[in-house]
Structure formats: C-alpha cells, structure tokens
mmCIF file of C-alpha atoms in Angstrom:
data_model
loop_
_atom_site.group_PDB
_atom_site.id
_atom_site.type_symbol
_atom_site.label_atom_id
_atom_site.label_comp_id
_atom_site.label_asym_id
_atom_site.label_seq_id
_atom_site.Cartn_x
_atom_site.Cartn_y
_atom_site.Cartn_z
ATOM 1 C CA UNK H 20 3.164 -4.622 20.193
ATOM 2 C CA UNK H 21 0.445 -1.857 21.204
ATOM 3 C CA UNK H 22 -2.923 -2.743 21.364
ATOM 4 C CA UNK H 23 -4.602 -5.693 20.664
ATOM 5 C CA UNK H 24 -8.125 -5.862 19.140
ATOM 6 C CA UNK H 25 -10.350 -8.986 19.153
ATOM 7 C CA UNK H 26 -10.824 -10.621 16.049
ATOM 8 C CA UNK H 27 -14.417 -10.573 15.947
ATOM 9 C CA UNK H 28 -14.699 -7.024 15.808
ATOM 10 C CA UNK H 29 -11.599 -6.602 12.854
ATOM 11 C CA UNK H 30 -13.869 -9.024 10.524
ATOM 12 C CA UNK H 31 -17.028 -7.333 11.400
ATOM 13 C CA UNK H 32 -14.794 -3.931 10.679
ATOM 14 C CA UNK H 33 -14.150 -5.605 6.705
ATOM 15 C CA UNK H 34 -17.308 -6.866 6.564
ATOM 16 C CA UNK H 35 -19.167 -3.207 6.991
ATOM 17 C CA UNK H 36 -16.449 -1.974 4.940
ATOM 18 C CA UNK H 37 -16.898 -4.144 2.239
ATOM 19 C CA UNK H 38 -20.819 -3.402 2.410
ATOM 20 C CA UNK H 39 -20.326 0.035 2.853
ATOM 21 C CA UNK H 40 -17.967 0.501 -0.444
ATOM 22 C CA UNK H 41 -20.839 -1.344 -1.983
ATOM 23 C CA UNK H 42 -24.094 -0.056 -0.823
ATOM 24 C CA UNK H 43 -22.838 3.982 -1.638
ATOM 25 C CA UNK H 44 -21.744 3.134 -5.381
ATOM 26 C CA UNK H 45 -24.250 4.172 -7.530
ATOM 27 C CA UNK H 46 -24.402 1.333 -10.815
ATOM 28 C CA UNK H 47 -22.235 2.479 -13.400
ATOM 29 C CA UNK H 48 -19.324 2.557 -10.252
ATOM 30 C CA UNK H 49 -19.850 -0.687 -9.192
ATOM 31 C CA UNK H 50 -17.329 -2.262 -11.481
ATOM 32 C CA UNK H 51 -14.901 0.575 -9.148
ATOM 33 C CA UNK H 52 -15.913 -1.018 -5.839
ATOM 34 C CA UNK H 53 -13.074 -3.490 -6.440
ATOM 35 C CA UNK H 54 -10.334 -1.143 -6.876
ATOM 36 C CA UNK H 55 -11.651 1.383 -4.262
ATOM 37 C CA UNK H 56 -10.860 -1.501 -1.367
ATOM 38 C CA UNK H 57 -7.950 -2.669 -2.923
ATOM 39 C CA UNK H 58 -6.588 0.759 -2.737
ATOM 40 C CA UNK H 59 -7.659 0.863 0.682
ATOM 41 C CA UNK H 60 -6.073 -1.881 1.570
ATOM 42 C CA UNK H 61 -3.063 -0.701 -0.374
ATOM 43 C CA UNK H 62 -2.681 2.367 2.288
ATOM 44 C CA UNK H 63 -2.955 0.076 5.148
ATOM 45 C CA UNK H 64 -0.243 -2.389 4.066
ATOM 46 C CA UNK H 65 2.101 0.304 3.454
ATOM 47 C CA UNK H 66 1.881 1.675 7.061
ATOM 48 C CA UNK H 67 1.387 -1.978 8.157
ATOM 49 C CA UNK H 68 4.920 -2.683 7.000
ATOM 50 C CA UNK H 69 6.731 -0.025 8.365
ATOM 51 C CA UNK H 70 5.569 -1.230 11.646
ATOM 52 C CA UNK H 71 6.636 -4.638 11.574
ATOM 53 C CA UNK H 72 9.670 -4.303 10.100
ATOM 54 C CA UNK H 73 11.026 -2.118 12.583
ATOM 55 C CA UNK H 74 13.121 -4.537 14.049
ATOM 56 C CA UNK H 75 14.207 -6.869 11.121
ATOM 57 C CA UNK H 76 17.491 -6.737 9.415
ATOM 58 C CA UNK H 77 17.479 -5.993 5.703
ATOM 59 C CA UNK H 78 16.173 -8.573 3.383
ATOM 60 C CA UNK H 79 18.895 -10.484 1.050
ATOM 61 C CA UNK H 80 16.508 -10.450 -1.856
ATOM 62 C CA UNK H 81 13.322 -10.837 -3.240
ATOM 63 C CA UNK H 82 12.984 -14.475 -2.220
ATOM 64 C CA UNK H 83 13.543 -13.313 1.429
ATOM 65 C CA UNK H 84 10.799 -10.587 1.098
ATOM 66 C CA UNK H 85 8.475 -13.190 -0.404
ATOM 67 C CA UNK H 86 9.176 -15.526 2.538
ATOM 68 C CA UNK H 87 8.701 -12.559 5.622
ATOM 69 C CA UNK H 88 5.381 -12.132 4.013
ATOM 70 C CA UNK H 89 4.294 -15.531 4.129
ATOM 71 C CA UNK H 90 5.808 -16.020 7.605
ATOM 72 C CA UNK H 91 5.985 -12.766 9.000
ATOM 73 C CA UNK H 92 3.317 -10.660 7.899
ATOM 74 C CA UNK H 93 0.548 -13.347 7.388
ATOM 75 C CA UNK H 94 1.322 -14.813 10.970
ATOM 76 C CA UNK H 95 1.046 -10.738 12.268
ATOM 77 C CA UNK H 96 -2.156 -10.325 10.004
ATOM 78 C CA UNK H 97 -4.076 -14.019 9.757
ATOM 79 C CA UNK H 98 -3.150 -15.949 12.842
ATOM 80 C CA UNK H 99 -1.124 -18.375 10.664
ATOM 81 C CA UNK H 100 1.287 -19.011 7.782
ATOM 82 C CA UNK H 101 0.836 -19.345 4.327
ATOM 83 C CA UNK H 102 0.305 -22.912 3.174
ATOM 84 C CA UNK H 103 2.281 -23.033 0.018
ATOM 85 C CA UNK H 104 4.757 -20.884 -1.792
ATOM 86 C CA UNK H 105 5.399 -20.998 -5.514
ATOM 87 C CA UNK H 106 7.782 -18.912 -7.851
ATOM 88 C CA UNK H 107 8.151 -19.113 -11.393
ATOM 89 C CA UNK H 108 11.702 -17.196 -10.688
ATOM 90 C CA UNK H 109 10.430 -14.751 -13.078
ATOM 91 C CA UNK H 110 8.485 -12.443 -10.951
ATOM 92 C CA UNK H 111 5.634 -14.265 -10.312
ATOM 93 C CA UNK H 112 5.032 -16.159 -7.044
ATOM 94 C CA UNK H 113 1.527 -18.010 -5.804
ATOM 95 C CA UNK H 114 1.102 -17.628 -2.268
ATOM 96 C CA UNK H 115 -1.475 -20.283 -1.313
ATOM 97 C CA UNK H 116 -3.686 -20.106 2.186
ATOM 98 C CA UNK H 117 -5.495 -23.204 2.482
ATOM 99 C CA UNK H 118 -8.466 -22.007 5.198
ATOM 100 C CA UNK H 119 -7.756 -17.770 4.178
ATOM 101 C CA UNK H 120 -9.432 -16.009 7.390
ATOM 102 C CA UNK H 121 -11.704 -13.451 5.608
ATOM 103 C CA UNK H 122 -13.602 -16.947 3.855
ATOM 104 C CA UNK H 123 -13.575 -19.149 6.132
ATOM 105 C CA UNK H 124 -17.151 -18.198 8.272
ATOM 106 C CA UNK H 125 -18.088 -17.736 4.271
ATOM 107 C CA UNK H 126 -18.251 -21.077 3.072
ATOM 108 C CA UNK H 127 -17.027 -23.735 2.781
ATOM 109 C CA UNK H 128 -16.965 -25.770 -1.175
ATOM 110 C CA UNK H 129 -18.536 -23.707 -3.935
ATOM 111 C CA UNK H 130 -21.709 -21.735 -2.054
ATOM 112 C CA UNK H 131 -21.443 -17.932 -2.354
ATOM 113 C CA UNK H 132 -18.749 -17.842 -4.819
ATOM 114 C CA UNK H 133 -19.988 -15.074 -6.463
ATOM 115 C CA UNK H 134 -19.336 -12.706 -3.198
ATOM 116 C CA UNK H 135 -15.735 -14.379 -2.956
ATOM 117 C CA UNK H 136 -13.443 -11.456 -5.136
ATOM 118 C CA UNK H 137 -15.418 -8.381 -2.903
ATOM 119 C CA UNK H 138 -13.629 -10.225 0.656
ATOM 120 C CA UNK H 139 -10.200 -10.515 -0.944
ATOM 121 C CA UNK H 140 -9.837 -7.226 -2.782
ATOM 122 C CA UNK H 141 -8.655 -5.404 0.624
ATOM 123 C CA UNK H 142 -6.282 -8.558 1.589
ATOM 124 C CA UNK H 143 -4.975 -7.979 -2.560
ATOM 125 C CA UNK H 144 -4.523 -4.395 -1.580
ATOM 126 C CA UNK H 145 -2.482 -4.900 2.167
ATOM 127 C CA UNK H 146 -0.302 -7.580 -0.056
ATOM 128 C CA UNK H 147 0.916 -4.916 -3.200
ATOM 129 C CA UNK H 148 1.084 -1.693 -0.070
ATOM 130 C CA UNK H 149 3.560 -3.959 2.307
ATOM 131 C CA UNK H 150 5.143 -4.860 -0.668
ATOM 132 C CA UNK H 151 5.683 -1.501 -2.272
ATOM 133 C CA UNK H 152 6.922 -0.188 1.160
ATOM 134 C CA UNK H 153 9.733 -2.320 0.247
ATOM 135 C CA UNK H 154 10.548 -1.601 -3.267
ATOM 136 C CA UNK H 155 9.229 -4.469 -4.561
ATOM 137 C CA UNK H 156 6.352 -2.846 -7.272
ATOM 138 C CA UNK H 157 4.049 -5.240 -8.468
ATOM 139 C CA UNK H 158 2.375 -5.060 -11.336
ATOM 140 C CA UNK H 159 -0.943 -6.959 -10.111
ATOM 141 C CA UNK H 160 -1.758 -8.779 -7.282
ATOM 142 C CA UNK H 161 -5.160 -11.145 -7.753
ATOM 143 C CA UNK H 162 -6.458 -13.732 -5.936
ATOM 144 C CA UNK H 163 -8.189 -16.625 -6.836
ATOM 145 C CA UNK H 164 -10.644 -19.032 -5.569
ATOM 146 C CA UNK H 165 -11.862 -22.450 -7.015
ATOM 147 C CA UNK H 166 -13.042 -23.746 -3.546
ATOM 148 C CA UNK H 167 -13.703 -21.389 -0.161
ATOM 149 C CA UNK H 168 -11.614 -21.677 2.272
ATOM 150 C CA UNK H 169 -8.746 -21.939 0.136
ATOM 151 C CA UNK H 170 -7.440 -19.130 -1.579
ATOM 152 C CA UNK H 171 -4.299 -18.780 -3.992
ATOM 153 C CA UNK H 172 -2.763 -14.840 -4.292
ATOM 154 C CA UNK H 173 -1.090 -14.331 -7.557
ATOM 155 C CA UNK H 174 1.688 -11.537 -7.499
ATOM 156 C CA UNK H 175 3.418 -10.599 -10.812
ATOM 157 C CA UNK H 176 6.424 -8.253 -9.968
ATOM 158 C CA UNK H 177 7.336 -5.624 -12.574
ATOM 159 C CA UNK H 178 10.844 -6.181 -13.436
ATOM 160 C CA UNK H 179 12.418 -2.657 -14.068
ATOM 161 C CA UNK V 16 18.878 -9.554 14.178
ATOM 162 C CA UNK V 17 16.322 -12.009 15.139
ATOM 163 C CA UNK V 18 12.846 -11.955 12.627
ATOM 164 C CA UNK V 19 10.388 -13.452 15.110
ATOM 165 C CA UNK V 20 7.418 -11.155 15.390
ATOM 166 C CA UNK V 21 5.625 -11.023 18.821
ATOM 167 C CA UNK V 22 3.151 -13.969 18.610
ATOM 168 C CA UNK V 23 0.475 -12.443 20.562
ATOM 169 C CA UNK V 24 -0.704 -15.177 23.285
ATOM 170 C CA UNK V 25 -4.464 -15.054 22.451
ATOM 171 C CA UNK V 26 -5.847 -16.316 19.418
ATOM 172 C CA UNK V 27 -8.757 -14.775 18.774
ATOM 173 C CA UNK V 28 -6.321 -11.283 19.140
ATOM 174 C CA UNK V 29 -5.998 -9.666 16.077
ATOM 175 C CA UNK V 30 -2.707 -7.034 15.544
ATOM 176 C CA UNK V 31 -4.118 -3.831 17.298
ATOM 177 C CA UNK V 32 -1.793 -1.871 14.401
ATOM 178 C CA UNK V 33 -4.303 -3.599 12.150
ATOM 179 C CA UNK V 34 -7.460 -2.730 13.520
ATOM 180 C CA UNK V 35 -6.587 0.540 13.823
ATOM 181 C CA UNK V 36 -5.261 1.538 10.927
ATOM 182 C CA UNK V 37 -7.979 0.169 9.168
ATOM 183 C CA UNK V 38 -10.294 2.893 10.481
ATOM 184 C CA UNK V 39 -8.665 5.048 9.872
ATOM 185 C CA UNK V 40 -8.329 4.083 6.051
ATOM 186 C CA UNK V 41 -11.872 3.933 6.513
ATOM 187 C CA UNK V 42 -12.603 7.228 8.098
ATOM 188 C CA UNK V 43 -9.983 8.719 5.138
ATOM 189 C CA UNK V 44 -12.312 7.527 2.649
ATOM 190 C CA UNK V 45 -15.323 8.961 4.624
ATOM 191 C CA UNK V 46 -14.026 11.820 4.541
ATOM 192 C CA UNK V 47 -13.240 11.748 0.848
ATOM 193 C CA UNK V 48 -16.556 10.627 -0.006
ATOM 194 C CA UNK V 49 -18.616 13.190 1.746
ATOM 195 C CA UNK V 50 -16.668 16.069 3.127
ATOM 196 C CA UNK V 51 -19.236 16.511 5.505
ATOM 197 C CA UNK V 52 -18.401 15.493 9.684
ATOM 198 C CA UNK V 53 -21.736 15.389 10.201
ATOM 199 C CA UNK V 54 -22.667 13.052 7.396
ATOM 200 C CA UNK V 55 -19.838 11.317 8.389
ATOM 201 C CA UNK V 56 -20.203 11.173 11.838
ATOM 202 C CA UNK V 57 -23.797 9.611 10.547
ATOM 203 C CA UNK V 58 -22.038 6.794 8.227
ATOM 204 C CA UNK V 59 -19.557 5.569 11.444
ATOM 205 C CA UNK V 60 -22.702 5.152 13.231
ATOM 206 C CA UNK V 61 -24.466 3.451 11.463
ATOM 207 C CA UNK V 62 -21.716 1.220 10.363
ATOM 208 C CA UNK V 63 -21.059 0.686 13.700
ATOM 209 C CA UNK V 64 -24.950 -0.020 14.048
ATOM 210 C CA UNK V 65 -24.545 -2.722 11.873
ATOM 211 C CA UNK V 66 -20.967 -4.419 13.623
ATOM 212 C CA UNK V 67 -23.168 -3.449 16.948
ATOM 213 C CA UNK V 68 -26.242 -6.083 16.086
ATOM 214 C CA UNK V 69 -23.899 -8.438 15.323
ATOM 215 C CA UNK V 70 -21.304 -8.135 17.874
ATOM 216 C CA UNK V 71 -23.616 -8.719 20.881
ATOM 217 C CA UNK V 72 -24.434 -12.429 19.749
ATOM 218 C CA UNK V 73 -20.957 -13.424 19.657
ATOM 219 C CA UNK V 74 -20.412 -11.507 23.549
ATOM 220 C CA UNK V 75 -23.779 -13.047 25.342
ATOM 221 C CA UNK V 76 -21.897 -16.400 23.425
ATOM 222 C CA UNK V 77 -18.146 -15.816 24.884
ATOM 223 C CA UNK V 78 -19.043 -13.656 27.972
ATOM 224 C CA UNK V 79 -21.378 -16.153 29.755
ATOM 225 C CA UNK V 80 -23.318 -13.021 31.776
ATOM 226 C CA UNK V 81 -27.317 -13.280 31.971
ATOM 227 C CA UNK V 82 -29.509 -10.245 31.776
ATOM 228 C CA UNK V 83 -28.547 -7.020 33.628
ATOM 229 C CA UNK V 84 -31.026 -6.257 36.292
ATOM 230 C CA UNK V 85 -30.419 -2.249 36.360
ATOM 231 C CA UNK V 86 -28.353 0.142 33.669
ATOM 232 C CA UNK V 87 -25.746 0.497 36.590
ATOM 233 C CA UNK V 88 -25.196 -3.118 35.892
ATOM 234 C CA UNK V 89 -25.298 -2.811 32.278
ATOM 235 C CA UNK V 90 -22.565 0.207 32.655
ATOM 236 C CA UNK V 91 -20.302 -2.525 34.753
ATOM 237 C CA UNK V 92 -20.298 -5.272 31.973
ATOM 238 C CA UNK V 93 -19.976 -2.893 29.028
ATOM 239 C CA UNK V 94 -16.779 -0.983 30.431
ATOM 240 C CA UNK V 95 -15.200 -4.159 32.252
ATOM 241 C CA UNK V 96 -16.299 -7.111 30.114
ATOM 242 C CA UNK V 97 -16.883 -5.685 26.303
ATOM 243 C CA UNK V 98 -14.519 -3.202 26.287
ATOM 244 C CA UNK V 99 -11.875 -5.458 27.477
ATOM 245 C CA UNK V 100 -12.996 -8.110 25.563
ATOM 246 C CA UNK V 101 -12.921 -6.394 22.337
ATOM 247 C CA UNK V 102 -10.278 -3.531 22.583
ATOM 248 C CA UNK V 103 -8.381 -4.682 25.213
ATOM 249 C CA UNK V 104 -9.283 -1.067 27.309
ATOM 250 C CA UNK V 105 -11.083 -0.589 30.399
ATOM 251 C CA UNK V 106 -13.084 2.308 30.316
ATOM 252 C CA UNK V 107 -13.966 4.136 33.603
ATOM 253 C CA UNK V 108 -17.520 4.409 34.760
ATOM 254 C CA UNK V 109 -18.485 7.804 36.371
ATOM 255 C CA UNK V 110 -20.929 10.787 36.239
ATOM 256 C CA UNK V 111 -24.275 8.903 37.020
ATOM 257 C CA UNK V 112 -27.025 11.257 36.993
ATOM 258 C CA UNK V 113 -29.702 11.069 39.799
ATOM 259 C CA UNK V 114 -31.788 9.364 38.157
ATOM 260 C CA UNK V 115 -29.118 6.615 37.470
ATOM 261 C CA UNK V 116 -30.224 6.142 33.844
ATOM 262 C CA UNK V 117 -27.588 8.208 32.505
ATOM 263 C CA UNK V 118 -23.073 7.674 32.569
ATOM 264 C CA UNK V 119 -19.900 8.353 31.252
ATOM 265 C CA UNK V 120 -17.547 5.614 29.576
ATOM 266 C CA UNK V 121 -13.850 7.838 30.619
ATOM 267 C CA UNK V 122 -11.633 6.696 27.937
ATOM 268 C CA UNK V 123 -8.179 7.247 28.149
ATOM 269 C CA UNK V 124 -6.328 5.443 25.698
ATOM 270 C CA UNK V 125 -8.982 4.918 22.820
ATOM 271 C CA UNK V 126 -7.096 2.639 20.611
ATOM 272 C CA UNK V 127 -8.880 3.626 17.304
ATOM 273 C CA UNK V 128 -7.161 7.117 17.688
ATOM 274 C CA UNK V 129 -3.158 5.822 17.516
ATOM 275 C CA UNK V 130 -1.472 7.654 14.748
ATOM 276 C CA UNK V 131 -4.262 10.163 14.070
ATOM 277 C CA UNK V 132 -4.017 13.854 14.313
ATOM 278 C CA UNK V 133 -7.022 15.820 13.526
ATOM 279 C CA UNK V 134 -6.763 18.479 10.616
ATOM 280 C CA UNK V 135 -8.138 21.857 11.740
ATOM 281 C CA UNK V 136 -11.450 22.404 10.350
ATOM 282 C CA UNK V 137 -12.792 19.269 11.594
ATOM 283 C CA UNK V 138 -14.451 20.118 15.145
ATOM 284 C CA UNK V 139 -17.805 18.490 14.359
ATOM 285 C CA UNK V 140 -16.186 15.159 13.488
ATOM 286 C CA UNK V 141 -16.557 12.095 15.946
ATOM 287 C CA UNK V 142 -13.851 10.249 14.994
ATOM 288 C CA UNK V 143 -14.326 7.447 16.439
ATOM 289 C CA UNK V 144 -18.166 7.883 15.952
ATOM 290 C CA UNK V 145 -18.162 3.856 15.653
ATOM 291 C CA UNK V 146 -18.073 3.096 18.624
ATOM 292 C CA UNK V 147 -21.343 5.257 19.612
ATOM 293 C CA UNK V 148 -22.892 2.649 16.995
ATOM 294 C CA UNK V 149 -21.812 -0.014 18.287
ATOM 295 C CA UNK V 150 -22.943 0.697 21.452
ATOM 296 C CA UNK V 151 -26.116 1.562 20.417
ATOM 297 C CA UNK V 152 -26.680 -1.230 18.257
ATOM 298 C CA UNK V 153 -25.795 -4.223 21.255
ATOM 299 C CA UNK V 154 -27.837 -2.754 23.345
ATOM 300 C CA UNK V 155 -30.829 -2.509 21.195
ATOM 301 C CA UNK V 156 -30.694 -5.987 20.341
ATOM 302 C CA UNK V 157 -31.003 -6.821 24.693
ATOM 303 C CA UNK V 158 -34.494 -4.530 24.282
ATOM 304 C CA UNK V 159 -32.513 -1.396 25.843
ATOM 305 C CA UNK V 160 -33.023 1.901 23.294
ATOM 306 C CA UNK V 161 -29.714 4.005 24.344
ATOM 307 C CA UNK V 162 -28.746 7.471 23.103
ATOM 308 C CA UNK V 163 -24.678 7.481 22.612
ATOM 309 C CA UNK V 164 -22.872 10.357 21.940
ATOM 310 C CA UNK V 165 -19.234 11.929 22.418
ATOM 311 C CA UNK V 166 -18.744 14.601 24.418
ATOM 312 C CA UNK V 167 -15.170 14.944 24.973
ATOM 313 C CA UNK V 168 -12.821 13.551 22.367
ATOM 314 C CA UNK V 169 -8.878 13.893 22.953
ATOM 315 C CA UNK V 170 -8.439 14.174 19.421
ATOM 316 C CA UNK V 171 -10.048 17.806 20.029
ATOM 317 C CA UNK V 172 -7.471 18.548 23.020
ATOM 318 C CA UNK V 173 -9.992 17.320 25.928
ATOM 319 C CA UNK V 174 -7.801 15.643 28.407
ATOM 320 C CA UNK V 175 -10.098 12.379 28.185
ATOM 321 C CA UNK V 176 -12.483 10.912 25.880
ATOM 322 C CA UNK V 177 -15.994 10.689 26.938
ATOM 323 C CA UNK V 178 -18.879 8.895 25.935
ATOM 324 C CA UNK V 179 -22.348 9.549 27.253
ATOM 325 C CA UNK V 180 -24.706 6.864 27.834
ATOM 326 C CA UNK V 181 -28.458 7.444 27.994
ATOM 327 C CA UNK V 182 -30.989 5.290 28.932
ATOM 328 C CA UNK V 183 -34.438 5.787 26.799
ATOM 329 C CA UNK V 184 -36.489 3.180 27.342
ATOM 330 C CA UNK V 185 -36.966 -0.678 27.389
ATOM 331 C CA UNK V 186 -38.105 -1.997 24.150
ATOM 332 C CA UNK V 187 -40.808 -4.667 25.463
ATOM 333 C CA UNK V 188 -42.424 -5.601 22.079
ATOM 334 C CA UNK V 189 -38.981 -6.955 20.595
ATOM 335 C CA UNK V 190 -38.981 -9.617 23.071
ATOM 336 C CA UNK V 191 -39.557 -12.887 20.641
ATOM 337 C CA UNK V 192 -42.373 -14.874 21.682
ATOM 338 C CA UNK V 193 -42.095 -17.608 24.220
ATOM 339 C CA UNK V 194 -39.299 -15.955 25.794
ATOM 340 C CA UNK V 195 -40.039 -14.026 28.930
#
C-alpha cells in the first residue's frame, strides 16, 4: 500500500467537504447537495476499487462481491467490518455498521439527526462507484439511521 | 489467490489511496464549480483554514510538545512531527532567510499529488493549495500569523515542491485570559 494518511485529517477532509458542498449552494440547489457528494463519492469508489482489487481473484458471484465489500473494502476504508449482512436474494442486501466511522464523533442516540443523511451521502456514493467498477449496477444505494452510531446501507441491484 | 488486504499496523491510519483520491474528487469539482485557479486556489485555502483550526487541537493533544520558543523550532516540529504525523512525509527544512523568520518545507513526495497530471492551461493552480491552509490555520490558533504559499510545485515540472513559510507577527491579544 502507498501512503498512509492519518485519520484525523481524512474526516476533517469530509467534514469541509460536506460544508463546502453546502455553504456554495444557493437555496433552490440545496435539495442537489445530496446527489452532488454522492456523485463524488461515486468517482472515488470507482478508482478506489480498481486499486484494491488488484490482487484478488475473480469473484464467483454477486454474494462474493457483497461479502469483499463488507470485509474487504470496509476493513480498507473504515478500520473494521461490517456488522451484519442481509439479502433478500432478490437484489437487495442491508449492510449494517453498528458504530459507522463518519457518525460516530456525531452522536451518539437521537441528537443531530437531522445532519445524519449530509455525512453518509459520500459513503452511499464510494458504495454504488466500487460496485459499478464491478458490474454490479445498482439502482439506489441509501442509508438509514434510526440511532447514531449505527447505520444500515440499503443497496437494490438492478437486475438486467 | 489469497484476498487479505494489507491491514495497515496503525489504527488511526487511514488508506493513503483514500485520502488522496478524495482531493482530488474535490479539487475536480473545484474546478467544475469555478473555472477559475485563482478562485480555486482561494476555496483549498480556506478549506484547509478550516481542517487547519481544527487539526492543531487534536496535534498539541497526540504530539505532547509545549510551546516553540523560536520559528526555527516551530519549522522542526511542523516538518518532523505534523507532517509525519498526518501524511506520513517528512518534509525538508532549508532556505532560512537572515532574519530566520522565513523557510522552505522541500517536499518530495507530496502524497495529495499521486495519480494527478495537470491539464495545460492550469499554471496558476496550487493544487494542493490545502495544505498552505492548513498551515496557516494551526499556526494561527498558537498566536503565530504565517503567510504560506507555493512556490515550486512538481505538478508544474519543478523538480521539488516547495512551500514558503513566513513569519508575520505574534498575535498577543488572542491569548485567552488567565493564560500567560
């Protein structure tokens, strides 16, 4: 692996980012701030991927991407594994982080829930790029939070 | 063929890929927004600015280092402790002027630059204009008003990057009460 950055500064990195996005929309684009770091992130997962898959054999299916992303890529990206993961073996799996990174210096229970969907629209966005530099397409991927830390990432896959 | 990903040793290391290719997303959508250097050169700083003020609490917390008695010593901690600390680099330390309150951060490998190649057209950019924000921003926060500013970039074909430190002045007032 080439460089290493401290953590610290990658969080401070979103955080300004985040702000940033949202400070220069003007009001009738703030409903596009959302999208605009999800795309973001969408064009760093897809050069993300190609990195750390360099050295992995091919994938045996979609269950085996599913499960390099929790493993793999989270453990590359977030320090750890995801918590839980749930299919519906119809395209849609749950991918559940119990303390997600980007929330957890956020809150903790219920507080600033409101601010929770601007922090997770980048993550959203690295999850559908890494994913698309696959071939997996999805059609959405959301995230949703009832309590912070705890996060739950919903990705429906558009079956072709 | 085995899927084990390098599990960096230090935990509070984030992928380098990561960080880096972040900016640059970020400095992509700069661009896009204002197609300007200058005006982007201006957002990076004061983005930076912003990580800056906040990024110096959390080094006086890890680094355990006291106040720096000169700017020589300042120009010691900030190339061999922060710059470690946060990007893993040590920059070099040279070209003091007489007056010692002016130096050069020599950067060789500047991490935020991987993968990038400069378009033409773009000779006013500071690509990694950040960092002069940063800089500027710590430092103001330990009562020291710095001017940062890039003077040789290898993204422009200059064998190193350069940074140029200048000491302004020492900001007495901000000094909060009952401290001395």
């Amino acid at each position: 692996m080439a460089t290493m950055a401290d953590e610290v500064l990658f969080e401070f990195l979103h955080m300004e980012l985040v702000s940033h996005i949202y400070r220069t929309a003007s009001k009738d684009e703030k409903d596009h701030c959302i999208s605009k770091l999800e795309s973001l992130g969408f064009r760093v997962g897809q050069s993300l991927i190609e990195r750390f898959t360099k050295e992995t054999s091919r994938f045996k299916d979609e269950l085996d991407t599913m499960k390099f992303m929790c493993k793999e890529f989270w453990n590359a990206i977030y320090k750890k594994q995801v918590d839980n993961l749930r299919t519906n073996h119809q395209g849609v799996y749950v991918l559940q982080d119990n303390r997600f990174k980007f929330l957890t210096q956020l809150s903790n229970g219920k507080q600033y829930m409101e601010a929770a969907p601007k922090y997770l629209a980048f993550p959203c966005g690295l999850i559908r790029g890494a994913l698309s530099n696959l071939g997996i397409n999805c059609i959405v991927v959301t995230a949703d939070v009832s309590a912070m830390p705890a996060c739950k990432f919903q990705i429906q896959i558009q079956r072709v | 063929m085995s899927r084990q990903a390098s599990r960096g040793g230090d935990p509070r290391k984030v992928n380098g890929e990561l960080f880096t290719l972040t900016y640059g997303a970020l400095v992509a959508q700069l661009m896009k927004d204002y197609e300007n250097d200058d005006e982007v050169n201006k957002q990076l700083e004061k983005m930076g600015y912003n990580i800056g003020v906040r990024l110096i609490e959390d080094f006086l917390a890890r680094a355990n280092i006291g106040r720096c008695s000169d700017f020589r010593e300042t120009a010691d901690i900030v190339a061999r402790v922060a710059f470690k600390m946060y990007l893993g680099i040590q920059p070099v330390v040279s070209n003091w002027s007489a007056a010692g309150d002016e130096f050069s951060l020599l950067i060789e490998n500047n991490p935020l630059t991987d993968f990038v190649e400069l378009p033409d057209g773009h000779n006013a950019l500071h690509y990694s204009n950040l960092l002069s924000g940063v800089l500027k921003g710590s430092l103001e926060m330990v009562q020291m008003d710095v001017d940062v500013r890039f003077v040789q970039d290898q993204l422009k074909g200059d064998n190193i990057t350069e940074i140029r430190l200048k000491f302004i002045k020492r900001l007495e007032d901000a000094i909060p009460a009952g401290e001395d």
